[in-house]
Coordinates of C-alpha atoms in Angstrom, one line a residue:
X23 CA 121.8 -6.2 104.9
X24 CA 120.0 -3.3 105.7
X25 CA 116.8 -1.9 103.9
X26 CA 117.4 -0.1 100.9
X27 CA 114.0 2.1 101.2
X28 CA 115.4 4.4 103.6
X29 CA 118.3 5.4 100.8
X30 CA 116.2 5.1 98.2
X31 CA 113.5 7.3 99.9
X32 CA 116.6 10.0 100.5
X33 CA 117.5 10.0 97.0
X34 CA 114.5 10.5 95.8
X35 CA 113.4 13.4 97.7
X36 CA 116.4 15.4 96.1
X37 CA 115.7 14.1 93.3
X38 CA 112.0 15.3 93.0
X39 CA 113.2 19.0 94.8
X40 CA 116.3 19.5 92.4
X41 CA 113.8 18.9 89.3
X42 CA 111.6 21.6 91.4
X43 CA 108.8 19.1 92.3
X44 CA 106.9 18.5 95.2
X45 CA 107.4 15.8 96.8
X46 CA 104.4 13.6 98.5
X47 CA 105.1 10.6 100.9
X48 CA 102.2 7.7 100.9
X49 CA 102.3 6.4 104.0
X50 CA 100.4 3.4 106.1
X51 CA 99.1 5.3 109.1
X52 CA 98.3 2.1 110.8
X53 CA 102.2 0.6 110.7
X54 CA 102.9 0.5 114.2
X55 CA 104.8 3.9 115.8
X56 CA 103.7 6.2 113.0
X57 CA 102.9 9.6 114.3
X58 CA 100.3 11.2 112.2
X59 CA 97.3 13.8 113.0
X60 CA 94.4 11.5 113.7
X61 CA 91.4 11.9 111.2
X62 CA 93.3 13.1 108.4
X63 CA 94.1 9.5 107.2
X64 CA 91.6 7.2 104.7
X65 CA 91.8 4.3 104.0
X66 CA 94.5 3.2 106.5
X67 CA 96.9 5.3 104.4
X68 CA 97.8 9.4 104.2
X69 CA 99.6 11.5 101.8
X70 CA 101.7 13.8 102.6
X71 CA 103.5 16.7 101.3
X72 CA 107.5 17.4 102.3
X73 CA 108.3 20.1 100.1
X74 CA 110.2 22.3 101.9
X75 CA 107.9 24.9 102.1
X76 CA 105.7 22.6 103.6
X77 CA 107.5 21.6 106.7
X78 CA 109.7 22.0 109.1
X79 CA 112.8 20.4 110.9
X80 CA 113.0 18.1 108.2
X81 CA 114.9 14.7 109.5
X82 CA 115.5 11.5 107.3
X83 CA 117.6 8.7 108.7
X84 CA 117.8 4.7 108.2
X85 CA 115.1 4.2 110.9
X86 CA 112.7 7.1 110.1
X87 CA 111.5 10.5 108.5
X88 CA 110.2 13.2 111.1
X89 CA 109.1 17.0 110.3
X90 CA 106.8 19.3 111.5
X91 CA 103.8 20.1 109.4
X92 CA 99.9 22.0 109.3
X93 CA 96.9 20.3 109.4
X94 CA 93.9 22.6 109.5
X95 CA 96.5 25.2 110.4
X96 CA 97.4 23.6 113.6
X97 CA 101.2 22.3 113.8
X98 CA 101.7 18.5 114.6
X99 CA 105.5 16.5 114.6
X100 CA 105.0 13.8 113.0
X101 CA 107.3 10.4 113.0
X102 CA 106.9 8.1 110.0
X103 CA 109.0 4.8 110.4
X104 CA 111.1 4.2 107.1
X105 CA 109.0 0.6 106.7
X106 CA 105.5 2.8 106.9
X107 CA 106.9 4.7 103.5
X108 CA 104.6 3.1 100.7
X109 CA 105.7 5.8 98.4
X110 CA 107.4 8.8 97.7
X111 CA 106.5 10.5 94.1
X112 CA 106.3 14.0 93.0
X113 CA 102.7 15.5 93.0
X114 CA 103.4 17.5 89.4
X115 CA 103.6 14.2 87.0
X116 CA 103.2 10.9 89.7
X117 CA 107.1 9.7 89.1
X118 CA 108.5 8.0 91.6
X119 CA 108.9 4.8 93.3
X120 CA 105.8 2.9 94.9
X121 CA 107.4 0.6 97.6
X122 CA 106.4 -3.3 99.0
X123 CA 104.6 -3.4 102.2
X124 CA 106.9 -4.0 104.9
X125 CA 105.7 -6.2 108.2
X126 CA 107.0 -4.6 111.4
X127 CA 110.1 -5.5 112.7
X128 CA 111.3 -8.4 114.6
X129 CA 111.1 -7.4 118.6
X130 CA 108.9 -4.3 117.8
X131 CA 105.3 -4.0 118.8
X132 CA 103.2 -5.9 117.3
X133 CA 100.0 -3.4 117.3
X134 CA 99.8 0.0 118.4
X135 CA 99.5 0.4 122.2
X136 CA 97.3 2.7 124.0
X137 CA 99.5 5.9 124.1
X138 CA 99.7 5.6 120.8
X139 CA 97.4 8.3 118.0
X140 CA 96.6 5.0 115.4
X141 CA 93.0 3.9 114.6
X142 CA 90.6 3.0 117.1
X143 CA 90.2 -0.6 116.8
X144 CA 86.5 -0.5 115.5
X145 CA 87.2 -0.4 112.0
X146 CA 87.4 -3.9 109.6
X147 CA 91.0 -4.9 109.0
X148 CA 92.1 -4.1 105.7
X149 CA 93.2 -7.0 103.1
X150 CA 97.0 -7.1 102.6
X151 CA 99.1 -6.4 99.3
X152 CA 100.4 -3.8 97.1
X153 CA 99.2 -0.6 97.6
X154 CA 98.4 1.2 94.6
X155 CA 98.4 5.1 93.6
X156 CA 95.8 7.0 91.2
X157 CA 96.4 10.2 89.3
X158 CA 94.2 12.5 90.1
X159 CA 94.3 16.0 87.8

Protein backbone atom coordinates (compact mmCIF):
# COMPACT_ATOMS: atom_id res chain seq x y z
CA UNK A 1 0.00 0.00 0.00
CA UNK A 2 1.02 3.28 -0.35
CA UNK A 3 1.73 5.94 2.43
CA UNK A 4 -1.06 7.42 3.93
CA UNK A 5 0.94 10.82 5.07
CA UNK A 6 0.86 12.23 1.72
CA UNK A 7 -3.33 12.16 1.97
CA UNK A 8 -3.35 12.83 5.27
CA UNK A 9 -0.96 15.78 4.95
CA UNK A 10 -3.57 17.03 1.95
CA UNK A 11 -6.46 16.84 4.06
CA UNK A 12 -5.18 18.50 6.61
CA UNK A 13 -4.05 21.48 5.00
CA UNK A 14 -7.73 22.30 3.93
CA UNK A 15 -8.71 21.44 6.86
CA UNK A 16 -6.54 23.96 8.86
CA UNK A 17 -7.25 26.91 5.80
CA UNK A 18 -11.18 26.17 5.73
CA UNK A 19 -11.13 26.72 9.75
CA UNK A 20 -9.02 29.98 8.60
CA UNK A 21 -5.72 28.79 10.24
CA UNK A 22 -2.32 28.81 9.24
CA UNK A 23 -0.93 26.09 8.46
CA UNK A 24 2.86 25.22 9.48
CA UNK A 25 4.83 22.07 8.04
CA UNK A 26 7.72 20.57 10.49
CA UNK A 27 9.95 19.23 8.46
CA UNK A 28 13.45 17.09 8.69
CA UNK A 29 15.81 19.26 6.67
CA UNK A 30 18.32 16.58 6.58
CA UNK A 31 15.94 13.71 4.86
CA UNK A 32 17.61 13.21 1.80
CA UNK A 33 16.31 15.47 -1.41
CA UNK A 34 14.76 18.13 0.71
CA UNK A 35 15.20 21.52 -0.74
CA UNK A 36 15.19 24.07 1.94
CA UNK A 37 17.21 27.62 2.33
CA UNK A 38 20.29 26.68 4.09
CA UNK A 39 20.85 28.29 7.62
CA UNK A 40 17.37 28.74 8.37
CA UNK A 41 17.01 25.12 9.86
CA UNK A 42 17.87 24.05 13.80
CA UNK A 43 18.08 21.41 14.96
CA UNK A 44 18.06 19.25 11.81
CA UNK A 45 14.45 20.33 11.49
CA UNK A 46 12.49 23.75 10.03
CA UNK A 47 9.04 25.00 10.24
CA UNK A 48 7.41 26.32 7.80
CA UNK A 49 4.50 28.29 7.00
CA UNK A 50 2.02 27.41 3.77
CA UNK A 51 -0.69 29.63 4.19
CA UNK A 52 -1.55 30.79 1.15
CA UNK A 53 -0.47 34.08 1.59
CA UNK A 54 2.64 32.82 2.36
CA UNK A 55 3.70 31.08 -0.82
CA UNK A 56 3.43 30.51 -4.02
CA UNK A 57 2.81 27.72 -6.77
CA UNK A 58 1.62 25.68 -4.17
CA UNK A 59 1.99 21.76 -5.33
CA UNK A 60 1.14 18.62 -3.07
CA UNK A 61 1.30 15.22 -4.61
CA UNK A 62 1.92 11.48 -3.21
CA UNK A 63 5.74 11.92 -3.67
CA UNK A 64 6.12 15.53 -2.47
CA UNK A 65 5.06 19.23 -1.47
CA UNK A 66 6.87 22.15 -3.42
CA UNK A 67 6.05 26.04 -3.20
CA UNK A 68 7.86 29.05 -3.46
CA UNK A 69 8.46 30.99 -0.36
CA UNK A 70 10.62 34.32 1.39
CA UNK A 71 13.36 33.87 3.52
CA UNK A 72 14.92 37.19 4.56
CA UNK A 73 12.90 38.56 1.66
CA UNK A 74 14.76 36.58 -0.89
CA UNK A 75 12.54 33.93 -2.85
CA UNK A 76 13.64 30.24 -2.72
CA UNK A 77 11.56 26.88 -4.35
CA UNK A 78 11.57 24.62 -2.09
CA UNK A 79 10.95 20.63 -2.48
CA UNK A 80 9.94 18.72 0.71
CA UNK A 81 9.63 14.94 0.05
CA UNK A 82 6.21 13.61 1.61
CA UNK A 83 8.45 11.12 4.05
CA UNK A 84 10.47 14.52 5.34
CA UNK A 85 6.77 15.88 6.62
CA UNK A 86 7.15 15.35 10.51
CA UNK A 87 4.14 17.51 11.00
CA UNK A 88 1.61 19.60 9.68
CA UNK A 89 -0.49 21.72 12.50
CA UNK A 90 -2.03 25.03 12.55
CA UNK A 91 0.07 27.82 14.21
CA UNK A 92 -3.19 29.51 16.01
CA UNK A 93 -4.03 26.46 18.68
CA UNK A 94 -1.08 23.52 17.64
CA UNK A 95 -3.93 20.90 16.25
CA UNK A 96 -2.84 18.64 13.97
CA UNK A 97 -1.10 15.56 13.30
CA UNK A 98 2.61 14.91 14.40
CA UNK A 99 3.84 12.07 12.00
CA UNK A 100 6.52 8.89 12.58
CA UNK A 101 9.90 9.36 11.10
CA UNK A 102 10.18 7.80 7.91
CA UNK A 103 13.75 6.13 6.67
CA UNK A 104 14.37 6.98 3.03
CA UNK A 105 13.16 4.91 0.45
CA UNK A 106 14.34 1.69 -0.86
CA UNK A 107 16.84 2.54 -4.14
CA UNK A 108 16.97 6.28 -3.04
CA UNK A 109 20.11 7.96 -1.92
CA UNK A 110 21.20 7.09 1.01
CA UNK A 111 22.83 10.59 2.12
CA UNK A 112 22.66 13.75 0.49
CA UNK A 113 25.18 14.19 -2.37
CA UNK A 114 27.27 17.09 -3.13
CA UNK A 115 24.81 19.13 -5.34
CA UNK A 116 22.73 18.90 -2.85
CA UNK A 117 21.82 22.41 -0.06
CA UNK A 118 21.72 19.77 3.25
CA UNK A 119 24.05 20.18 6.21
CA UNK A 120 27.61 20.18 5.96
CA UNK A 121 28.80 17.07 7.38
CA UNK A 122 30.56 18.62 10.50
CA UNK A 123 27.83 18.62 12.74
CA UNK A 124 27.09 15.32 15.48
CA UNK A 125 24.38 13.01 14.14
CA UNK A 126 21.36 13.47 15.83
CA UNK A 127 19.71 10.45 18.01
CA UNK A 128 16.69 8.92 16.26
CA UNK A 129 12.92 8.86 17.36
CA UNK A 130 9.77 10.79 17.63
CA UNK A 131 10.09 14.16 17.07
CA UNK A 132 8.24 16.25 19.35
CA UNK A 133 6.56 19.88 19.02
CA UNK A 134 6.32 22.77 21.82
CA UNK A 135 3.75 25.49 22.13
CA UNK A 136 5.28 28.48 22.11
CA UNK A 137 2.72 31.71 22.95
Amino acid sequence: MNSSRPYLVRALYEWIVDNDCTPHLLVNAEYPGVQVPSGFASDGQIVLNASPSAVRHLHMDNQAVSFEGRFGGVAHSLYIPAAAILAIYARENGQGMVFDMEPPMAGGPEEPGPDDDGPSGGEPPRPSGRPSLKVVK
